[in-house]
Coordinates of C-alpha atoms in Angstrom, one line a residue:
M133 CA -46.8 26.2 -25.1
T134 CA -42.4 26.9 -23.0
D135 CA -41.1 25.8 -26.0
M136 CA -42.5 28.0 -28.0
I137 CA -41.7 30.6 -25.7
Y138 CA -37.9 30.3 -24.4
G139 CA -36.9 27.6 -27.4
S140 CA -36.4 24.0 -27.1
V141 CA -32.4 22.1 -25.2
P142 CA -31.4 19.0 -27.0
A143 CA -31.4 16.4 -24.1
R144 CA -27.5 15.6 -23.7
T145 CA -26.4 12.8 -24.0
A146 CA -23.9 10.5 -22.1
E147 CA -21.0 9.8 -23.1
P148 CA -20.4 5.8 -24.3
I149 CA -18.4 4.0 -21.9
L150 CA -15.1 3.3 -24.2
P151 CA -14.4 7.2 -24.9
R152 CA -15.1 8.1 -21.2
W153 CA -12.7 4.7 -19.7
W154 CA -10.4 6.4 -22.0
R155 CA -11.0 9.3 -21.5
T156 CA -10.4 9.2 -17.3
V157 CA -7.5 6.1 -17.8
D158 CA -4.1 6.0 -16.9
K159 CA -2.6 4.8 -19.8
C160 CA 1.2 5.9 -18.3
T161 CA 0.0 3.2 -15.7
I162 CA -1.6 0.4 -18.9
S163 CA 1.6 1.2 -21.6
C164 CA 3.9 -0.4 -18.4
V165 CA 1.4 -3.3 -17.9
L166 CA 2.2 -3.8 -21.5
I167 CA 5.8 -3.5 -21.4
L168 CA 6.2 -5.4 -18.6
F169 CA 4.2 -8.9 -20.1
A170 CA 5.8 -8.4 -23.1
L171 CA 9.2 -8.7 -21.4
G172 CA 7.9 -11.6 -19.8
I173 CA 7.0 -13.9 -23.0
L174 CA 10.2 -12.4 -24.4
L175 CA 11.8 -13.8 -20.8
G176 CA 9.7 -16.9 -21.8
F177 CA 11.8 -17.5 -25.2
A178 CA 14.9 -18.1 -22.7
A179 CA 13.2 -19.9 -20.1
S180 CA 11.7 -22.5 -20.3
P181 CA 12.4 -24.1 -23.1
P182 CA 14.8 -26.1 -21.5
L183 CA 11.9 -26.7 -18.8
A184 CA 9.7 -28.1 -21.7
E185 CA 12.2 -30.1 -22.7
R186 CA 12.6 -32.1 -19.3
N187 CA 8.9 -32.5 -19.4
G188 CA 8.9 -33.8 -23.0
F189 CA 7.0 -30.8 -24.3
G190 CA 7.4 -27.9 -27.4
H191 CA 10.0 -26.2 -26.9
F192 CA 7.3 -23.0 -26.2
H193 CA 5.0 -25.1 -24.7
Y194 CA 5.5 -22.8 -21.8
V195 CA 5.8 -19.5 -23.7
E196 CA 2.7 -20.2 -25.6
R197 CA 0.3 -21.0 -22.3
Q198 CA 1.6 -18.0 -20.9
A199 CA 0.6 -15.6 -23.8
V200 CA -2.9 -17.2 -23.4
F201 CA -2.8 -16.8 -20.1
G202 CA -1.8 -13.2 -20.3
A203 CA -4.4 -12.9 -23.0
V204 CA -7.0 -13.6 -20.2
A205 CA -5.3 -11.3 -17.8
L206 CA -4.6 -8.2 -20.5
C207 CA -9.1 -8.7 -20.6
A208 CA -9.6 -9.0 -17.4
M209 CA -7.1 -6.1 -16.9
L210 CA -9.2 -4.3 -19.1
V211 CA -12.6 -5.2 -18.2
V212 CA -12.6 -4.6 -14.4
S213 CA -10.7 -0.8 -14.7
M214 CA -14.6 0.4 -16.9
L215 CA -16.1 -0.5 -13.2
S216 CA -16.6 1.9 -11.1
P217 CA -15.6 1.9 -6.8
T218 CA -18.9 0.7 -6.3
A219 CA -19.1 -1.7 -9.0
V220 CA -15.3 -3.0 -8.0
R221 CA -16.1 -3.4 -4.3
R222 CA -19.1 -5.6 -4.8
L223 CA -16.8 -7.5 -7.6
A224 CA -14.5 -7.6 -4.4
A225 CA -16.6 -9.1 -1.8
L226 CA -18.2 -11.5 -4.5
G227 CA -14.5 -12.7 -5.0
F228 CA -13.8 -12.8 -1.6
V229 CA -16.0 -14.9 -0.5
G230 CA -15.4 -17.8 -3.2
A231 CA -11.7 -17.7 -2.4
F232 CA -11.3 -17.7 1.6
V233 CA -13.9 -21.0 1.0
A234 CA -11.3 -21.9 -1.4
L235 CA -9.1 -21.4 0.5
A236 CA -10.1 -22.8 3.3
L237 CA -11.0 -26.2 1.5
L238 CA -7.3 -26.6 0.0
P239 CA -6.9 -28.6 3.4
V240 CA -9.4 -31.4 2.1
L241 CA -9.2 -30.6 -1.8
G242 CA -6.0 -29.9 -2.7
T243 CA -2.4 -30.5 -3.8
D244 CA 1.4 -29.6 -3.4
F245 CA 2.0 -30.8 -7.2
G246 CA 4.6 -32.8 -5.0
K247 CA 6.6 -29.1 -3.8
G248 CA 5.3 -30.2 -0.3
A249 CA 2.7 -27.8 0.5
V250 CA -0.1 -27.2 -0.5
R251 CA -1.5 -24.2 -2.3
W252 CA -3.3 -25.9 -5.3
Y253 CA -6.7 -27.2 -7.2
S254 CA -5.8 -29.4 -9.8
L255 CA -8.3 -28.7 -13.0
G256 CA -6.1 -31.3 -14.9
F257 CA -5.6 -28.9 -18.0
A258 CA -4.0 -26.0 -15.1
A259 CA -3.8 -25.8 -11.4
L260 CA -5.7 -23.2 -9.3
Q261 CA -3.7 -21.5 -6.6
P262 CA -6.8 -19.9 -4.7
S263 CA -4.2 -17.5 -2.5
E264 CA -3.3 -15.3 -5.7
F265 CA -6.8 -14.7 -6.0
L266 CA -7.4 -13.3 -3.0
K267 CA -5.1 -10.7 -1.5
P268 CA -6.0 -8.6 -4.0
V269 CA -9.9 -8.4 -3.0
F270 CA -9.3 -8.9 0.7
V271 CA -7.7 -5.9 0.1
V272 CA -10.8 -3.9 -1.0
V273 CA -12.5 -5.5 1.0
A274 CA -9.8 -4.5 4.4
A275 CA -10.2 -1.3 3.0
W276 CA -14.7 -1.1 2.4
F277 CA -14.8 -2.6 6.4
I278 CA -12.1 0.8 7.0
A279 CA -13.8 3.0 5.2
A280 CA -17.2 2.4 6.7
S281 CA -15.4 2.5 10.5
Q282 CA -14.7 6.3 9.7
E283 CA -18.3 6.9 9.3
I284 CA -20.7 8.1 12.2
N285 CA -22.3 4.6 13.4
G286 CA -20.2 2.8 11.1
P287 CA -19.0 -0.6 12.0
P288 CA -16.6 -1.7 14.4
G289 CA -14.8 -2.6 10.1
R290 CA -11.4 -2.3 11.7
T291 CA -11.9 -4.9 14.2
W292 CA -13.5 -7.4 11.3
S293 CA -9.9 -6.3 9.2
F294 CA -8.0 -7.4 11.3
A295 CA -10.6 -10.7 12.2
L296 CA -10.1 -12.0 8.4
T297 CA -6.4 -11.2 8.0
V298 CA -5.6 -13.3 11.0
A299 CA -8.2 -15.8 9.5
I300 CA -5.9 -15.4 6.3
V301 CA -2.8 -15.4 7.5
A302 CA -3.1 -18.5 10.0
M303 CA -4.5 -20.9 7.5
L304 CA -1.8 -19.7 4.5
A305 CA 1.2 -20.6 7.7
L306 CA -0.7 -24.0 7.5
Q307 CA 0.1 -24.8 4.2
P308 CA 3.1 -23.7 4.7
D309 CA 2.9 -19.9 2.3
F310 CA 4.7 -17.8 4.6
G311 CA 5.0 -15.5 1.5
Q312 CA 2.2 -15.6 0.7
A313 CA 0.5 -14.4 4.4
A314 CA 3.5 -12.1 4.8
L315 CA 1.8 -9.9 1.9
V316 CA -1.0 -10.4 2.9
L317 CA -0.9 -8.9 6.4
F318 CA 1.5 -6.2 4.6
G319 CA -1.6 -5.2 2.7
W320 CA -3.8 -5.0 5.4
G321 CA -0.8 -2.8 7.5
V322 CA -0.9 -0.4 4.4
V323 CA -4.2 0.3 4.6
Y324 CA -5.4 0.3 8.1
F325 CA -1.8 2.9 8.2
V326 CA -3.2 4.8 5.2
A327 CA -6.8 5.2 7.6
G328 CA -4.7 6.6 10.3
A329 CA -3.9 3.8 12.4
P330 CA -2.2 4.4 15.8
L331 CA 1.2 4.0 15.4
A332 CA 1.3 1.5 18.6
I333 CA -0.4 -0.3 16.8
L334 CA 1.5 -1.2 14.0
F335 CA 5.0 -2.2 16.3
A336 CA 2.1 -4.1 18.1
V337 CA 1.1 -6.5 14.9
A338 CA 5.0 -6.1 14.1
G339 CA 6.1 -7.4 17.8
A340 CA 3.3 -9.7 16.6
V341 CA 5.0 -11.6 13.9
V342 CA 8.3 -11.1 14.8
M343 CA 7.1 -13.4 17.7
A344 CA 5.1 -16.4 15.1
G345 CA 8.1 -15.9 13.1
S346 CA 10.2 -17.2 16.2
V347 CA 7.5 -19.8 16.9
A348 CA 7.4 -21.0 13.3
Y349 CA 11.4 -21.0 12.9
S350 CA 11.4 -23.9 15.8
S351 CA 8.4 -25.6 14.9
S352 CA 8.6 -26.1 11.0
E353 CA 11.2 -27.4 9.2
H354 CA 10.9 -25.5 6.3
F355 CA 10.7 -22.4 7.1
A356 CA 13.5 -23.6 9.6
R357 CA 15.3 -24.5 6.3
R358 CA 15.2 -21.7 3.8
I359 CA 15.8 -19.0 6.9
D360 CA 19.1 -20.8 8.1
G361 CA 20.5 -20.8 4.2
F362 CA 19.4 -17.4 3.8
L363 CA 22.0 -16.1 7.1
S364 CA 24.5 -18.8 6.5
P365 CA 27.7 -17.1 5.0
E366 CA 28.7 -19.8 3.2
L367 CA 26.0 -20.5 -0.5
D368 CA 25.8 -23.9 -2.0
P369 CA 26.5 -23.1 -5.9
T370 CA 24.3 -26.4 -6.5
T371 CA 21.4 -24.5 -4.6
Q372 CA 18.8 -22.6 -6.9
L373 CA 19.6 -18.6 -4.5
G374 CA 23.4 -20.0 -6.0
Y375 CA 22.7 -20.6 -9.3
A376 CA 20.6 -17.6 -9.1
T377 CA 23.9 -14.9 -7.6
N378 CA 26.4 -16.8 -9.4
A379 CA 24.3 -16.1 -13.2
I380 CA 23.2 -12.4 -12.1
R381 CA 27.0 -12.3 -11.4
E382 CA 27.9 -13.3 -15.0
G383 CA 25.3 -11.6 -16.4
G384 CA 27.8 -7.8 -15.7
F385 CA 26.2 -4.6 -17.3
F386 CA 25.2 -6.4 -20.5
G387 CA 24.6 -9.9 -20.4
V388 CA 26.2 -12.5 -22.1
G389 CA 24.4 -12.4 -25.1
V390 CA 20.7 -13.5 -25.7
G391 CA 20.4 -17.3 -25.5
E392 CA 24.1 -17.7 -24.1
G393 CA 22.8 -18.2 -20.9
Q394 CA 23.2 -21.2 -18.9
V395 CA 21.3 -21.5 -15.7
K396 CA 18.4 -22.0 -17.2
W397 CA 19.4 -25.1 -17.3
W398 CA 20.1 -26.1 -14.0
L399 CA 17.3 -23.8 -12.4
P400 CA 13.7 -26.1 -12.3
D401 CA 11.6 -22.5 -11.2
A402 CA 13.1 -20.0 -13.7
H403 CA 10.9 -19.2 -15.1
T404 CA 8.3 -18.3 -12.6
D405 CA 10.0 -17.4 -9.7
F406 CA 13.9 -17.2 -10.9
I407 CA 12.9 -15.3 -14.1
V408 CA 14.8 -11.8 -12.9
A409 CA 18.2 -14.5 -12.6
V410 CA 17.8 -15.2 -16.1
A411 CA 17.0 -11.5 -17.4
A412 CA 20.6 -10.5 -15.5
E413 CA 22.0 -13.2 -17.1
E414 CA 20.9 -13.0 -20.7
Y415 CA 20.8 -9.0 -21.0
G416 CA 23.0 -7.8 -18.3
L417 CA 22.3 -4.9 -14.9
V418 CA 20.3 -3.1 -18.1
L419 CA 17.2 -4.5 -18.6
V420 CA 16.9 -5.4 -14.4
L421 CA 17.1 -2.0 -13.9
A422 CA 14.5 -0.9 -16.9
L423 CA 12.0 -3.2 -14.9
I424 CA 13.0 -1.8 -11.9
A425 CA 11.7 1.5 -13.5
L426 CA 8.9 0.1 -14.8
Y427 CA 7.0 -1.7 -11.2
A428 CA 8.2 1.5 -9.5
G429 CA 6.6 3.7 -12.1
I430 CA 3.3 2.1 -11.9
V431 CA 2.9 2.7 -7.6
V432 CA 4.5 5.9 -7.7
R433 CA 1.9 7.1 -10.4
S434 CA -0.7 5.1 -9.1
L435 CA -0.4 6.3 -5.2
L436 CA 0.3 10.1 -6.8
R437 CA -3.1 9.6 -8.3
L438 CA -4.5 8.4 -5.7
T439 CA -3.4 11.5 -3.6
R440 CA -6.8 13.4 -5.5
E441 CA -9.1 11.3 -4.1
R442 CA -12.0 12.5 -1.9
D443 CA -13.2 8.9 -1.7
P444 CA -11.8 7.4 1.6
F445 CA -12.4 3.8 0.6
V446 CA -11.0 4.1 -3.0
R447 CA -8.1 5.8 -1.7
L448 CA -8.0 3.1 1.5
A449 CA -8.4 0.2 -1.6
G450 CA -6.2 2.0 -4.3
A451 CA -3.4 2.4 -1.2
G452 CA -3.2 -1.1 -0.4
L453 CA -3.1 -3.1 -4.0
A454 CA -0.1 -0.5 -5.5
A455 CA 1.8 -1.1 -2.6
M456 CA 1.5 -5.1 -2.2
F457 CA 1.7 -5.0 -6.3
G458 CA 4.9 -3.7 -6.0
V459 CA 6.0 -5.3 -2.3
Q460 CA 5.4 -8.6 -4.2
A461 CA 7.9 -7.4 -7.4
M462 CA 10.4 -6.2 -4.5
I463 CA 10.2 -9.1 -3.0
N464 CA 11.1 -11.7 -5.8
M465 CA 14.1 -9.1 -7.2
G466 CA 14.9 -9.5 -3.3
V467 CA 15.3 -12.8 -3.1
A468 CA 17.4 -13.2 -6.2
V469 CA 19.6 -11.3 -5.3
R470 CA 20.1 -12.9 -2.0
L471 CA 18.5 -9.7 0.0
L472 CA 15.3 -11.8 1.3
P473 CA 15.3 -15.7 2.3
A474 CA 13.3 -18.1 -0.2
K475 CA 9.1 -17.5 -0.6
G476 CA 8.2 -19.2 -3.7
M477 CA 6.7 -15.9 -5.6
T478 CA 6.0 -14.4 -8.3
L479 CA 7.3 -11.2 -10.2
P480 CA 4.3 -10.1 -11.3
F481 CA 2.8 -9.9 -15.3
V482 CA 6.9 -11.3 -16.1
S483 CA 6.8 -14.9 -14.5
Y484 CA 4.7 -17.9 -16.4
G485 CA 2.2 -19.1 -13.8
G486 CA -2.2 -18.6 -14.7
S487 CA -3.4 -17.5 -11.0
S488 CA -0.5 -15.3 -10.9
L489 CA -1.0 -13.7 -13.9
I490 CA -4.4 -13.7 -14.0
A491 CA -4.9 -12.8 -10.3
T492 CA -2.6 -9.2 -11.0
G493 CA -4.1 -8.7 -13.9
I494 CA -7.7 -8.0 -11.7
A495 CA -5.4 -5.8 -9.5
M496 CA -4.5 -3.7 -12.2
G497 CA -7.5 -3.5 -13.3
M498 CA -8.9 -2.5 -9.6
L499 CA -6.2 -0.3 -9.5
L500 CA -6.6 1.5 -12.8
A501 CA -10.2 1.6 -11.8
F502 CA -9.6 3.2 -8.9
T503 CA -6.9 5.8 -10.3
R504 CA -9.4 7.2 -13.4
T505 CA -10.4 10.3 -12.7
R506 CA -13.0 11.3 -12.0
P507 CA -15.5 14.8 -11.9
Q508 CA -14.7 15.6 -8.0
G509 CA -13.3 18.4 -6.2
E510 CA -9.6 17.6 -5.5
I511 CA -8.7 16.6 -2.1
G512 CA -6.4 20.2 -1.5
D513 CA -9.9 22.9 -2.0
I514 CA -11.4 21.4 0.6
L515 CA -8.1 21.3 2.7
R516 CA -8.2 24.5 1.4
G517 CA -11.7 25.5 2.3
R518 CA -12.6 25.7 -1.5
R519 CA -15.0 23.6 -3.6
R520 CA -14.4 23.3 -7.3
W521 CA -17.3 21.9 -10.2

């Protein structure tokens, strides 16, 4: 009877997942990621054949493996980016438990592959590095704890997040992997700072890091050797840093030409930690500046989109992921030009490495999920006392 009087209203059909995802996701960030991956494949063709030849593989063995790992990473990125913030938080919590346990068991079940640091699990067909997967999920879990602590009668999330940070940093330092330990500590510091941490606490943490570095320098030959090599006024041209520095100098503005570089024949990590040296030598400063612009574009655009976010958890987690992504790229390139001591850290989406590629894909998927546009009032409207619908 009601329909006869007032007329029927058709039920509103929910928008399908893919169109809604495409409408709300940051397409500029996705484009930058795809360009970075394509550049990684391009540089892999230049950097990996000498190593493949030395190891008895086909010329493009490592390029093919990177393409496979990259395809998995990009699929993981797209799938995770379709999730809601709540689903991402749950996924991160489960992933954190698994990665934390895997990291804790490394001294018993892990291997060093002759590199002096027990960081990997040997799977036969590939190697798994738990710390790569732990970084992004830890940032999300830390943001969850700190955001929960801001609620009325909330848990002591700041204390919990700090305790987890200390435990993770200690396990990474014992491997030893001071680069990843510093990155984890930095990610927690960004989340804590964005949440409104007192500067006194951050200065206290910085002081503790300096003290810990002094202890590590006096007790770890591995750590001391890298610091001494970085501070030495004379650079040994037969070291990895020496070869990388010379290659960057030889490249100049436009490079020596595709396939004409020589550093790839001398650097054992030319396709991983020092991939930017290959890029600078063969393609010159032009390509290096393009890489810097792509990384900066991803970080700045993500942070700008997060400024419109109302959910404290999303703001904290997104800021931590974006900052960690950018700083990892900065550290890798800083090592190659000798602005930082050697860290053994990959260049996101460009360097060869299965664990690094897939973990970075998951991290970027989380960041894309957090920066998607959602029906909500913007933070500026809240501050001005207005409400948008």
